[in-house]
Coordinates of C-alpha atoms in Angstrom, one line a residue:
M1 CA 12.6 -15.2 162.9
T2 CA 9.6 -17.4 162.0
A3 CA 8.1 -19.5 164.8
C4 CA 10.4 -22.4 163.9
E5 CA 13.1 -22.4 161.2
R6 CA 14.6 -25.7 160.0
T7 CA 18.3 -25.3 159.5
D8 CA 19.5 -28.8 158.7
D9 CA 20.3 -27.9 155.1
E10 CA 23.8 -26.6 154.8
N11 CA 23.1 -24.5 151.8
Q12 CA 20.1 -22.8 153.3
P13 CA 20.8 -19.1 154.1
E14 CA 20.6 -18.0 157.6
Q15 CA 17.2 -16.3 158.1
H16 CA 16.4 -13.3 160.1
T17 CA 12.8 -13.0 159.0
G18 CA 10.7 -10.3 160.8
Q19 CA 7.3 -11.0 162.0
A20 CA 4.4 -8.8 163.1
V21 CA 4.8 -7.6 166.6
P22 CA 1.7 -6.7 168.7
A23 CA 1.5 -3.1 169.8
D24 CA 3.4 -2.5 173.0
P25 CA 1.0 -1.1 175.7
A26 CA 3.9 1.1 176.9
D27 CA 4.1 2.6 173.4
R28 CA 0.4 3.5 173.5
A29 CA 0.8 5.0 177.0
D30 CA 3.7 7.1 175.9
R31 CA 2.2 8.3 172.7
A32 CA 0.2 11.2 174.2
D33 CA 3.2 12.4 176.1
R34 CA 5.3 12.4 172.9
A35 CA 2.7 14.0 170.6
D36 CA 4.3 17.4 170.9
V37 CA 7.7 16.1 169.6
E38 CA 6.5 14.0 166.7
P39 CA 8.3 15.4 163.5
T40 CA 5.6 17.1 161.5
T41 CA 7.3 17.6 158.1
I42 CA 9.3 15.5 155.8
E43 CA 12.3 17.8 156.2
Q44 CA 12.2 17.5 159.9
R45 CA 12.0 13.7 159.7
W46 CA 15.0 13.5 157.3
R47 CA 17.0 15.8 159.6
L48 CA 16.4 13.5 162.6
A49 CA 17.1 10.4 160.5
L50 CA 20.3 11.7 158.8
G51 CA 21.8 13.5 161.8
V52 CA 24.8 15.8 161.3
D53 CA 25.3 14.8 157.7
A54 CA 22.0 16.3 156.7
R55 CA 23.1 19.6 155.0
G56 CA 21.2 22.3 153.3
Y57 CA 17.8 21.9 154.9
S58 CA 16.0 25.1 155.6
T59 CA 13.8 23.7 158.4
S60 CA 14.4 24.6 162.0
L61 CA 13.8 22.1 164.7
S62 CA 11.5 22.8 167.6
E63 CA 12.8 22.5 171.2
G64 CA 11.4 19.0 171.5
H65 CA 12.9 18.0 168.1
R66 CA 16.3 19.4 169.1
A67 CA 16.2 17.2 172.3
M68 CA 15.5 14.2 170.2
D69 CA 18.3 15.1 167.8
A70 CA 20.7 15.5 170.7
A71 CA 19.8 12.1 172.1
L72 CA 20.4 10.5 168.8
A73 CA 23.6 12.4 168.2
D74 CA 25.0 11.3 171.6
L75 CA 24.7 7.7 170.4
Y76 CA 25.0 7.6 166.6
D77 CA 27.2 10.7 165.8
V78 CA 30.1 9.3 167.9
D79 CA 32.8 7.2 166.4
P80 CA 32.8 3.9 168.4
Q81 CA 36.6 3.9 168.3
D82 CA 36.7 7.3 170.0
K83 CA 34.2 6.8 172.8
E84 CA 35.7 9.3 175.2
R85 CA 35.2 12.3 173.0
G86 CA 31.7 13.7 173.1
G87 CA 28.7 11.5 173.0
L88 CA 27.8 9.7 176.1
G89 CA 31.3 9.7 177.3
G90 CA 32.0 7.8 180.6
S91 CA 29.7 9.9 182.9
A92 CA 27.1 7.9 184.8
P93 CA 25.0 11.0 185.5
H94 CA 25.1 11.9 181.8
V95 CA 24.0 8.4 180.8
A96 CA 21.2 8.4 183.4
R97 CA 19.9 11.7 181.9
W98 CA 20.2 10.3 178.4
L99 CA 18.2 7.2 179.4
G100 CA 15.5 9.5 180.8
D101 CA 15.5 11.5 177.5
I102 CA 15.1 8.6 175.2
R103 CA 12.3 7.1 177.3
K104 CA 10.6 10.5 177.1
Y105 CA 10.9 11.0 173.3
F106 CA 10.9 7.5 171.8
P107 CA 8.5 4.4 172.1
S108 CA 9.6 1.5 174.3
R109 CA 10.7 -0.7 171.4
V110 CA 13.0 2.0 170.1
V111 CA 14.4 2.7 173.5
R112 CA 15.4 -1.0 173.8
V113 CA 17.2 -0.8 170.5
M114 CA 19.0 2.4 171.5
Q115 CA 20.1 0.9 174.8
T116 CA 21.4 -2.2 173.1
D117 CA 23.3 0.0 170.6
A118 CA 24.8 2.1 173.4
I119 CA 26.1 -1.0 175.1
D120 CA 27.4 -2.6 171.9
R121 CA 28.8 0.5 170.1
L122 CA 30.1 2.5 173.0
G123 CA 31.0 -0.1 175.5
L124 CA 28.8 1.2 178.3
T125 CA 28.5 -2.1 180.2
T126 CA 30.4 -0.9 183.2
L127 CA 28.0 2.0 183.6
L128 CA 25.3 -0.6 184.2
L129 CA 27.0 -1.2 187.5
E130 CA 25.8 2.2 188.7
P131 CA 22.4 2.1 190.5
E132 CA 21.4 5.5 189.1
V133 CA 21.9 4.2 185.6
L134 CA 20.1 0.9 186.2
Q135 CA 17.1 2.7 187.6
G136 CA 16.6 4.5 184.2
V137 CA 16.9 1.5 181.8
E138 CA 14.0 -0.1 179.9
P139 CA 14.2 -3.8 180.9
D140 CA 14.5 -6.3 178.0
V141 CA 16.0 -9.8 177.4
H142 CA 19.2 -8.3 175.9
L143 CA 19.8 -6.2 179.0
A144 CA 19.0 -9.1 181.3
A145 CA 21.7 -11.1 179.5
T146 CA 24.2 -8.3 179.9
L147 CA 23.5 -8.0 183.6
A148 CA 24.0 -11.8 183.9
T149 CA 27.3 -11.5 182.2
L150 CA 28.4 -8.8 184.7
S151 CA 26.9 -10.5 187.7
E152 CA 30.2 -11.0 189.5
M153 CA 31.2 -7.4 188.8
I154 CA 28.1 -5.7 190.1
P155 CA 28.8 -3.9 193.4
Q156 CA 26.7 -4.6 196.4
E157 CA 24.9 -1.3 196.3
A158 CA 23.7 -2.1 192.7
K159 CA 22.8 -5.8 193.2
A160 CA 19.2 -5.1 194.4
T161 CA 18.5 -2.8 191.5
A162 CA 20.0 -5.3 189.0
R163 CA 17.8 -8.0 190.3
T164 CA 14.7 -5.8 190.1
V165 CA 15.5 -5.1 186.4
V166 CA 15.9 -8.8 185.6
D167 CA 12.8 -9.6 187.6
K168 CA 10.8 -7.3 185.4
V169 CA 12.0 -9.1 182.3
V170 CA 11.1 -12.5 183.9
K171 CA 7.6 -11.3 184.7
E172 CA 7.0 -9.9 181.2
V173 CA 8.0 -13.2 179.7
E174 CA 6.0 -15.2 182.1
E175 CA 2.9 -13.1 181.5
R176 CA 3.3 -13.6 177.8
I177 CA 3.9 -17.4 177.8
A178 CA 3.6 -19.2 181.2
D179 CA -0.2 -19.9 181.1
R180 CA 0.0 -21.2 177.5
L181 CA 3.0 -23.3 178.3
Q182 CA 1.3 -24.9 181.3
Q183 CA -2.0 -25.5 179.4
S184 CA -0.1 -27.0 176.4
V185 CA 1.8 -29.4 178.6
R186 CA -1.1 -30.5 180.7
G187 CA -3.4 -30.9 177.7
A188 CA -0.7 -33.0 175.9
L189 CA -0.3 -35.2 179.0
D190 CA -4.1 -35.7 179.2
R191 CA -4.3 -36.6 175.5
S192 CA -1.3 -39.0 175.8
R193 CA -3.2 -40.9 178.5
R194 CA -6.3 -41.6 176.3
T195 CA -7.0 -45.2 175.6
S196 CA -9.6 -47.2 173.6
R197 CA -9.8 -49.8 176.4
P198 CA -10.5 -47.7 179.5
Q199 CA -11.7 -49.2 182.8
L200 CA -15.3 -48.3 183.7
A201 CA -14.2 -45.5 186.1
D202 CA -11.9 -44.0 183.5
I203 CA -14.4 -43.7 180.6
D204 CA -14.9 -40.2 179.2
W205 CA -18.6 -40.4 178.5
N206 CA -18.9 -37.2 176.5
R207 CA -16.2 -38.2 174.1
T208 CA -17.5 -41.8 173.9
I209 CA -21.0 -40.6 173.0
A210 CA -19.6 -38.1 170.4
A211 CA -17.5 -40.9 168.8
N212 CA -20.5 -43.2 168.5
L213 CA -23.3 -40.9 167.4
K214 CA -23.6 -42.8 164.1
N215 CA -24.6 -45.8 166.2
Y216 CA -27.7 -44.1 167.7
V217 CA -30.7 -46.5 167.8
P218 CA -34.0 -44.5 167.7
E219 CA -36.2 -47.3 169.0
L220 CA -34.0 -47.7 172.1
G221 CA -33.4 -44.0 172.4
T222 CA -29.7 -44.5 173.0
V223 CA -26.3 -44.9 171.5
I224 CA -24.6 -48.3 171.2
P225 CA -20.9 -47.6 171.9
E226 CA -18.7 -49.7 169.7
R227 CA -15.7 -47.7 170.8
L228 CA -15.0 -46.5 174.3
V229 CA -12.9 -43.4 174.8
G230 CA -11.2 -42.8 178.1
H231 CA -8.0 -42.2 180.0
G232 CA -5.5 -44.7 181.4
R233 CA -5.1 -44.8 185.1
R234 CA -4.0 -41.3 186.2
H235 CA -0.5 -41.1 187.4
R236 CA 0.1 -39.0 190.5
G237 CA 3.8 -38.9 189.9
I238 CA 6.2 -37.9 187.2
Q239 CA 4.9 -38.7 183.6
K240 CA 7.6 -37.1 181.5
E241 CA 11.2 -36.0 182.0
F242 CA 12.6 -32.9 180.3
T243 CA 16.3 -32.1 180.4
I244 CA 17.3 -28.7 179.0
C245 CA 21.1 -28.5 178.4
M246 CA 22.1 -25.0 177.4
D247 CA 25.3 -23.6 175.9
Q248 CA 26.1 -20.5 177.9
S249 CA 28.7 -19.0 175.6
G250 CA 28.2 -15.3 174.8
S251 CA 26.5 -15.9 171.4
M252 CA 23.6 -17.7 173.1
S253 CA 22.8 -15.0 175.7
S254 CA 19.2 -14.4 174.8
S255 CA 18.5 -18.1 174.4
V256 CA 19.9 -18.6 177.9
I257 CA 17.5 -16.1 179.4
Y258 CA 14.5 -17.5 177.7
A259 CA 15.5 -21.1 178.5
S260 CA 16.0 -20.2 182.2
I261 CA 12.5 -18.8 182.4
M262 CA 10.8 -21.6 180.5
A263 CA 12.5 -24.2 182.7
A264 CA 11.3 -22.5 185.8
V265 CA 7.7 -22.6 184.5
M266 CA 8.1 -26.2 183.5
A267 CA 9.4 -27.0 187.0
S268 CA 6.1 -25.8 188.5
I269 CA 4.2 -28.6 186.7
R270 CA 4.1 -31.6 189.0
S271 CA 3.7 -34.1 186.2
L272 CA 7.1 -33.1 184.7
R273 CA 10.5 -33.7 186.0
T274 CA 12.5 -30.8 184.7
M275 CA 16.3 -30.4 184.8
L276 CA 18.3 -27.4 183.7
V277 CA 22.0 -27.7 183.0
A278 CA 24.3 -24.9 181.7
Y279 CA 27.8 -25.4 180.3
D280 CA 30.8 -23.8 178.7
T281 CA 34.0 -25.7 179.4
A282 CA 32.5 -26.6 182.8
V283 CA 29.0 -28.0 183.7
T284 CA 26.6 -26.3 186.2
D285 CA 23.4 -27.9 187.3
L286 CA 20.9 -25.1 187.8
T287 CA 18.0 -27.4 188.7
P288 CA 18.0 -26.5 192.5
L289 CA 17.5 -22.8 191.6
L290 CA 14.4 -23.3 189.4
S291 CA 12.0 -22.0 192.0
D292 CA 13.3 -18.5 191.3
P293 CA 14.2 -17.8 187.6
V294 CA 16.1 -14.7 188.6
D295 CA 18.4 -16.8 190.7
V296 CA 18.8 -19.1 187.6
I297 CA 19.7 -16.2 185.4
F298 CA 22.3 -14.9 187.8
G299 CA 23.6 -18.4 188.2
T300 CA 24.7 -18.6 184.6
Q301 CA 28.2 -17.5 183.6
L302 CA 27.7 -16.2 180.1
G303 CA 30.8 -16.3 177.9
G304 CA 33.8 -18.6 177.6
G305 CA 34.5 -21.7 175.5
T306 CA 32.2 -24.6 174.5
N307 CA 32.6 -28.2 175.4
T308 CA 29.3 -30.0 175.1
S309 CA 30.3 -33.6 175.7
P310 CA 30.7 -33.5 179.5
A311 CA 27.4 -31.7 179.8
I312 CA 25.5 -34.4 177.7
E313 CA 27.2 -37.1 179.8
Y314 CA 26.2 -35.4 183.0
C315 CA 22.6 -35.2 181.8
R316 CA 22.6 -38.8 180.6
Q317 CA 23.5 -40.0 184.1
T318 CA 20.7 -38.0 185.7
I319 CA 17.9 -39.3 183.4
T320 CA 15.9 -41.9 185.2
R321 CA 13.3 -43.0 182.6
P322 CA 14.9 -42.8 179.1
A323 CA 11.8 -44.0 177.3
D324 CA 9.8 -41.1 178.8
S325 CA 12.5 -38.5 178.5
V326 CA 13.1 -35.5 176.1
F327 CA 16.6 -34.0 175.9
I328 CA 16.7 -30.5 174.6
L329 CA 20.1 -29.2 173.6
I330 CA 20.2 -25.4 173.1
S331 CA 23.4 -24.6 171.2
D332 CA 24.9 -23.1 168.0
L333 CA 26.9 -26.3 167.7
Y334 CA 30.3 -24.6 167.6
D335 CA 32.0 -27.2 169.8
S336 CA 35.6 -27.9 170.7
D337 CA 35.1 -31.6 169.8
P338 CA 32.0 -32.1 167.7
T339 CA 32.7 -35.7 166.9
Q340 CA 32.7 -36.6 170.6
M341 CA 29.6 -34.5 171.1
L342 CA 27.8 -36.4 168.3
G343 CA 28.9 -39.7 169.9
R344 CA 27.2 -38.6 173.2
V345 CA 24.0 -37.7 171.4
Q346 CA 24.1 -41.2 169.8
E347 CA 24.3 -42.8 173.2
L348 CA 21.2 -40.8 174.3
L349 CA 19.3 -42.0 171.3
G350 CA 20.4 -45.6 171.8
S351 CA 19.0 -45.5 175.3
G352 CA 15.6 -44.4 174.1
V353 CA 15.7 -40.7 174.9
Q354 CA 14.1 -38.3 172.4
V355 CA 16.6 -35.6 171.4
V356 CA 16.0 -32.2 169.8
V357 CA 18.5 -29.4 169.2
L358 CA 17.5 -25.7 169.3
L359 CA 20.0 -23.5 167.6
A360 CA 18.3 -20.5 169.2
L361 CA 15.4 -19.9 171.6
S362 CA 14.9 -16.2 171.0
D363 CA 13.0 -13.6 169.0
N364 CA 16.2 -12.5 167.2
G365 CA 16.5 -15.1 164.4
V366 CA 18.8 -18.1 164.0
P367 CA 22.4 -17.1 164.8
S368 CA 25.5 -18.3 163.1
Y369 CA 25.7 -22.0 163.7
N370 CA 27.8 -25.0 162.7
H371 CA 26.1 -26.2 159.5
D372 CA 28.2 -29.4 159.2
V373 CA 27.3 -30.6 162.7
A374 CA 23.6 -29.7 162.1
K375 CA 23.7 -31.8 159.0
R376 CA 25.2 -34.7 160.8
L377 CA 22.6 -34.5 163.5
A378 CA 19.9 -34.5 160.9
A379 CA 21.4 -37.7 159.4
M380 CA 21.1 -39.3 162.9
G381 CA 17.4 -38.3 163.0
V382 CA 17.9 -35.4 165.4
P383 CA 16.2 -32.2 164.2
A384 CA 18.0 -28.9 164.6
F385 CA 16.1 -25.6 164.2
G386 CA 15.5 -22.2 165.7
C387 CA 12.4 -21.7 167.8
T388 CA 10.8 -18.6 169.2
P389 CA 9.6 -18.5 172.8
D390 CA 6.0 -18.3 171.6
A391 CA 6.4 -21.6 169.7
F392 CA 8.1 -23.4 172.6
P393 CA 4.8 -24.6 174.3
G394 CA 3.8 -26.3 171.1
L395 CA 7.2 -27.9 170.8
L396 CA 6.8 -29.4 174.3
A397 CA 3.3 -30.7 173.5
A398 CA 4.6 -32.3 170.2
A399 CA 7.5 -33.9 172.2
I400 CA 5.1 -35.3 174.8
H401 CA 3.0 -36.9 172.0
G402 CA 6.2 -38.4 170.5
E403 CA 5.7 -36.6 167.2
D404 CA 8.3 -36.2 164.5
L405 CA 9.8 -32.9 165.7
G406 CA 11.5 -32.2 162.4
R407 CA 8.2 -32.5 160.6
W408 CA 6.5 -30.4 163.3
A409 CA 9.1 -27.6 162.8
D410 CA 8.5 -27.7 159.0
E411 CA 4.8 -27.4 159.5
Q412 CA 5.2 -24.5 161.9
A413 CA 7.5 -22.7 159.5
A414 CA 5.1 -23.2 156.6
A415 CA 2.1 -22.0 158.7
Q416 CA 4.1 -18.9 159.7
A417 CA 5.0 -18.2 156.1
E418 CA 1.4 -18.4 155.0
G419 CA 0.3 -16.0 157.7
A420 CA 3.1 -13.5 157.0

């Protein structure tokens, strides 16, 4: 997915555009260990790629290549409709060994894909309840979402291991984005306080001099400032309110994980008042848990139906300063009563709240979404688009400035396309 993809055109095809991914440090660390099992001939590579259907090749596989082939066969040479015969079967020890093998023979990004495929194709979610299996997995957002879905089923002896796995995912995302998000928000708040009529104590002399260099008077050896640049009186309290309202239906699982982490980072910024509300057919206020994003993730109940209107109404009642508030709805817009939902959005707009809809907050591309509702939102002046976690800090800064977020999304998408 590009950094931000506009999706308010009903005829626009859903995009799943790839983007360059930085080298994974774990991949580099693993490369030396895997050098002896890298396929060295075209025939060997085709054999590993095509599996049991590759007939007639004269090549023989080395011991390491046979181990790679066996790991691939356990997953991809098994009919998903016949999970109990061959393959990974239902044995936790077998799955634990398989997880160890794929981490040995494949780079981290491939391991994550294979884990996801094993869960989706072979229905191995229940095996994630086994501590010995959890200890061997490669943590990623998809896995964190799966564990959140299974949270009520996880036995006591596996809970600590499950939290450790999710905590690793949280830390990876925070290391990637947290500092930039905090800097973007604080910088945007500082810029929003700038004024051309500052009081003496609030003048930014460096910026004032830079803005008036054309007025330098040589005989006086000084600049005559025609325009003062400074800040309004600093506010020690809340300057902006953000309310994140997220659809926790199963199709939004990755977005829920990212939104939970982003909201926890935002809650650490004193100048912001951040609320996080999750909903399906019921509404859950997760704001009290924001001090620990792992608690937030396990506080979600992924799956179920979608009724957005009660969630929007709940959020509306908690907003204390509508003119200084941004409401972010994260949803694919498949709602049980879209007309009522749109009415609630109109009420927010009428009160002065800035509203934006994110169809996805993930790296995976914009999912299937309700084109008709997205089009109706656009007609109301509410932009609806997909956003990557890396673009989210910029979105917050634009919202603080009161920018046209639809235009901002278009500019981000255009810039991403030029850089591709």
